[in-house]
Amino acid sequence: MTDIYRDDLIDLIDEICDYHEKHDDLDTYKKIINLKASVLVLLEPFDIAEMEVLIKGKAAWEHGDDEEIKYIRKELGRKRSALYELRGSDCKWRIGRIDALRDLFYTYDEGEGYGERSNTIDYFVIHMKEAGVSRDAIYAKLKDEWKRFKKINNIK
């Protein structure tokens, strides 16, 4: 039996979402993207196509190339659609992997007006679980990364 309870993960997600909502700017958004990318390692090993996406995506974020970020997300969306058509028994976790990757490729401006930008970590965790990562593993990794995030950014 584990000492981790469901509420711990929800509380952690709420804390991150609250922080993001109070600091809704491009700099914080990029930091949250990096936080998600750090948790994404739970999906390893990555296949070649996924590694290419991560490498291209990192370069696009570093250069502020919003068009490339959108293009990557649309390409992942096409792969996701193809998996939906297959409807195989292993499609759900594959779609979860794609969705978790896609969560890194929404530009800051795309969240304007929807009120969902600060909730992106919530959707990311859902997609990680759909990809087959245990909630305990997600909680442990996210908790460690959030602790590191707070220390780096002088958050108490």
mmCIF file of C-alpha atoms in Angstrom:
data_model
loop_
_atom_site.group_PDB
_atom_site.id
_atom_site.type_symbol
_atom_site.label_atom_id
_atom_site.label_comp_id
_atom_site.label_asym_id
_atom_site.label_seq_id
_atom_site.Cartn_x
_atom_site.Cartn_y
_atom_site.Cartn_z
ATOM 1 C CA MET A 1 0.000 0.000 0.000
ATOM 2 C CA THR A 2 1.246 3.464 -0.814
ATOM 3 C CA ASP A 3 1.304 6.534 1.403
ATOM 4 C CA ILE A 4 0.271 8.685 -1.541
ATOM 5 C CA TYR A 5 -3.403 9.541 -1.636
ATOM 6 C CA ARG A 6 -5.428 10.798 -4.574
ATOM 7 C CA ASP A 7 -5.904 14.185 -2.921
ATOM 8 C CA ASP A 8 -2.137 14.771 -2.823
ATOM 9 C CA LEU A 9 -1.932 14.857 -6.616
ATOM 10 C CA ILE A 10 -5.038 17.021 -6.902
ATOM 11 C CA ASP A 11 -3.691 19.443 -4.284
ATOM 12 C CA LEU A 12 -0.352 19.645 -6.101
ATOM 13 C CA ILE A 13 -2.043 20.312 -9.445
ATOM 14 C CA ASP A 14 -4.215 22.978 -7.814
ATOM 15 C CA GLU A 15 -1.147 24.661 -6.303
ATOM 16 C CA ILE A 16 0.577 24.778 -9.706
ATOM 17 C CA CYS A 17 -2.577 26.014 -11.464
ATOM 18 C CA ASP A 18 -3.091 28.718 -8.817
ATOM 19 C CA TYR A 19 0.484 29.912 -9.210
ATOM 20 C CA HIS A 20 0.158 29.931 -12.993
ATOM 21 C CA GLU A 21 -3.124 31.848 -12.826
ATOM 22 C CA LYS A 22 -1.578 34.520 -10.580
ATOM 23 C CA HIS A 23 1.474 34.800 -12.838
ATOM 24 C CA ASP A 24 -0.139 34.572 -16.252
ATOM 25 C CA ASP A 25 2.663 35.831 -18.469
ATOM 26 C CA LEU A 26 4.843 34.401 -21.219
ATOM 27 C CA ASP A 27 7.817 33.808 -18.931
ATOM 28 C CA THR A 28 5.768 31.743 -16.469
ATOM 29 C CA TYR A 29 4.091 29.893 -19.332
ATOM 30 C CA LYS A 30 7.483 28.831 -20.700
ATOM 31 C CA LYS A 31 8.549 27.719 -17.236
ATOM 32 C CA ILE A 32 5.409 25.583 -16.930
ATOM 33 C CA ILE A 33 6.162 24.061 -20.358
ATOM 34 C CA ASN A 34 9.654 23.178 -19.082
ATOM 35 C CA LEU A 35 8.128 21.719 -15.925
ATOM 36 C CA LYS A 36 5.881 19.479 -18.045
ATOM 37 C CA ALA A 37 8.842 18.507 -20.240
ATOM 38 C CA SER A 38 10.700 17.397 -17.107
ATOM 39 C CA VAL A 39 7.794 15.176 -16.091
ATOM 40 C CA LEU A 40 7.479 13.846 -19.644
ATOM 41 C CA VAL A 41 10.591 11.714 -19.068
ATOM 42 C CA LEU A 42 8.255 9.250 -17.348
ATOM 43 C CA LEU A 43 7.229 8.204 -20.871
ATOM 44 C CA GLU A 44 10.758 7.078 -21.771
ATOM 45 C CA PRO A 45 11.926 5.341 -23.823
ATOM 46 C CA PHE A 46 10.913 7.623 -26.657
ATOM 47 C CA ASP A 47 10.806 6.324 -30.196
ATOM 48 C CA ILE A 48 12.710 8.114 -32.955
ATOM 49 C CA ALA A 49 9.693 10.145 -34.095
ATOM 50 C CA GLU A 50 8.986 11.312 -30.545
ATOM 51 C CA MET A 51 12.635 12.305 -30.042
ATOM 52 C CA GLU A 52 12.546 14.308 -33.280
ATOM 53 C CA VAL A 53 9.423 16.106 -32.069
ATOM 54 C CA LEU A 54 11.055 16.930 -28.730
ATOM 55 C CA ILE A 55 14.246 18.202 -30.374
ATOM 56 C CA LYS A 56 12.373 20.328 -32.929
ATOM 57 C CA GLY A 57 10.031 21.587 -30.240
ATOM 58 C CA LYS A 58 12.823 22.616 -27.912
ATOM 59 C CA ALA A 59 14.479 24.562 -30.726
ATOM 60 C CA ALA A 60 11.165 26.213 -31.652
ATOM 61 C CA TRP A 61 10.569 27.321 -28.043
ATOM 62 C CA GLU A 62 14.137 28.599 -27.702
ATOM 63 C CA HIS A 63 13.764 30.679 -30.866
ATOM 64 C CA GLY A 64 10.209 31.824 -30.116
ATOM 65 C CA ASP A 65 8.991 30.252 -33.372
ATOM 66 C CA ASP A 66 5.228 30.111 -32.764
ATOM 67 C CA GLU A 67 4.509 28.881 -36.290
ATOM 68 C CA GLU A 68 6.808 25.871 -35.832
ATOM 69 C CA ILE A 69 5.244 25.142 -32.433
ATOM 70 C CA LYS A 70 1.778 25.143 -34.012
ATOM 71 C CA TYR A 71 3.011 23.016 -36.926
ATOM 72 C CA ILE A 72 4.431 20.379 -34.569
ATOM 73 C CA ARG A 73 1.162 20.220 -32.649
ATOM 74 C CA LYS A 74 -0.829 19.847 -35.880
ATOM 75 C CA GLU A 75 1.460 17.018 -37.031
ATOM 76 C CA LEU A 76 0.943 15.263 -33.705
ATOM 77 C CA GLY A 77 -2.791 15.819 -34.168
ATOM 78 C CA ARG A 78 -2.658 14.013 -37.508
ATOM 79 C CA LYS A 79 -0.922 11.049 -35.890
ATOM 80 C CA ARG A 80 -3.535 11.072 -33.150
ATOM 81 C CA SER A 81 -6.357 11.043 -35.710
ATOM 82 C CA ALA A 82 -4.779 8.099 -37.516
ATOM 83 C CA LEU A 83 -4.681 6.154 -34.246
ATOM 84 C CA TYR A 84 -8.357 6.887 -33.620
ATOM 85 C CA GLU A 85 -9.170 5.280 -36.947
ATOM 86 C CA LEU A 86 -7.296 2.089 -35.986
ATOM 87 C CA ARG A 87 -9.270 1.565 -32.781
ATOM 88 C CA GLY A 88 -6.870 -1.158 -31.629
ATOM 89 C CA SER A 89 -6.473 -2.306 -28.059
ATOM 90 C CA ASP A 90 -3.208 -0.413 -27.643
ATOM 91 C CA CYS A 91 -4.414 2.847 -29.189
ATOM 92 C CA LYS A 92 -5.572 4.493 -25.951
ATOM 93 C CA TRP A 93 -2.110 4.602 -24.350
ATOM 94 C CA ARG A 94 -0.543 5.652 -27.666
ATOM 95 C CA ILE A 95 -3.039 8.501 -27.953
ATOM 96 C CA GLY A 96 -2.219 9.449 -24.335
ATOM 97 C CA ARG A 97 1.477 9.662 -25.283
ATOM 98 C CA ILE A 98 0.705 11.873 -28.261
ATOM 99 C CA ASP A 99 -1.599 14.079 -26.191
ATOM 100 C CA ALA A 100 1.060 14.467 -23.471
ATOM 101 C CA LEU A 101 3.557 15.520 -26.157
ATOM 102 C CA ARG A 102 1.007 17.871 -27.731
ATOM 103 C CA ASP A 103 0.559 19.578 -24.373
ATOM 104 C CA LEU A 104 4.025 21.076 -24.846
ATOM 105 C CA PHE A 105 3.071 22.706 -28.146
ATOM 106 C CA TYR A 106 0.399 25.295 -27.476
ATOM 107 C CA THR A 107 1.635 28.836 -27.856
ATOM 108 C CA TYR A 108 1.010 31.387 -25.142
ATOM 109 C CA ASP A 109 -1.370 33.405 -27.332
ATOM 110 C CA GLU A 110 -3.546 30.401 -28.115
ATOM 111 C CA GLY A 111 -4.716 30.279 -24.503
ATOM 112 C CA GLU A 112 -6.004 33.854 -24.494
ATOM 113 C CA GLY A 113 -9.712 34.198 -24.002
ATOM 114 C CA TYR A 114 -10.226 30.551 -23.057
ATOM 115 C CA GLY A 115 -9.280 30.849 -19.406
ATOM 116 C CA GLU A 116 -7.600 27.454 -19.653
ATOM 117 C CA ARG A 117 -3.957 28.462 -19.945
ATOM 118 C CA SER A 118 -3.386 28.112 -16.194
ATOM 119 C CA ASN A 119 -4.997 24.646 -16.211
ATOM 120 C CA THR A 120 -2.660 23.087 -18.757
ATOM 121 C CA ILE A 121 -0.838 21.051 -16.109
ATOM 122 C CA ASP A 122 -4.157 19.415 -15.197
ATOM 123 C CA TYR A 123 -4.730 18.236 -18.772
ATOM 124 C CA PHE A 124 -1.111 17.134 -19.019
ATOM 125 C CA VAL A 125 -1.467 14.882 -15.960
ATOM 126 C CA ILE A 126 -4.639 13.360 -17.412
ATOM 127 C CA HIS A 127 -2.809 12.599 -20.655
ATOM 128 C CA MET A 128 0.156 11.092 -18.800
ATOM 129 C CA LYS A 129 -2.228 8.754 -16.964
ATOM 130 C CA GLU A 130 -3.889 7.839 -20.261
ATOM 131 C CA ALA A 131 -0.402 7.026 -21.588
ATOM 132 C CA GLY A 132 -0.098 4.405 -18.865
ATOM 133 C CA VAL A 133 2.000 6.241 -16.286
ATOM 134 C CA SER A 134 0.867 5.524 -12.745
ATOM 135 C CA ARG A 135 -0.573 8.367 -10.734
ATOM 136 C CA ASP A 136 1.976 7.661 -7.987
ATOM 137 C CA ALA A 137 4.875 8.048 -10.436
ATOM 138 C CA ILE A 138 3.343 11.244 -11.823
ATOM 139 C CA TYR A 139 2.823 12.628 -8.331
ATOM 140 C CA ALA A 140 6.350 11.826 -7.177
ATOM 141 C CA LYS A 141 8.007 13.311 -10.283
ATOM 142 C CA LEU A 142 5.730 16.371 -10.432
ATOM 143 C CA LYS A 143 6.244 17.021 -6.720
ATOM 144 C CA ASP A 144 10.046 16.892 -7.140
ATOM 145 C CA GLU A 145 9.962 19.129 -10.211
ATOM 146 C CA TRP A 146 7.598 21.619 -8.541
ATOM 147 C CA LYS A 147 9.854 21.759 -5.479
ATOM 148 C CA ARG A 148 12.818 22.485 -7.790
ATOM 149 C CA PHE A 149 10.730 25.052 -9.715
ATOM 150 C CA LYS A 150 9.836 26.886 -6.503
ATOM 151 C CA LYS A 151 13.431 26.919 -5.299
ATOM 152 C CA ILE A 152 14.783 28.246 -8.623
ATOM 153 C CA ASN A 153 12.072 30.928 -8.797
ATOM 154 C CA ASN A 154 12.234 31.899 -5.083
ATOM 155 C CA ILE A 155 8.666 30.832 -4.352
ATOM 156 C CA LYS A 156 7.713 29.990 -0.785
#
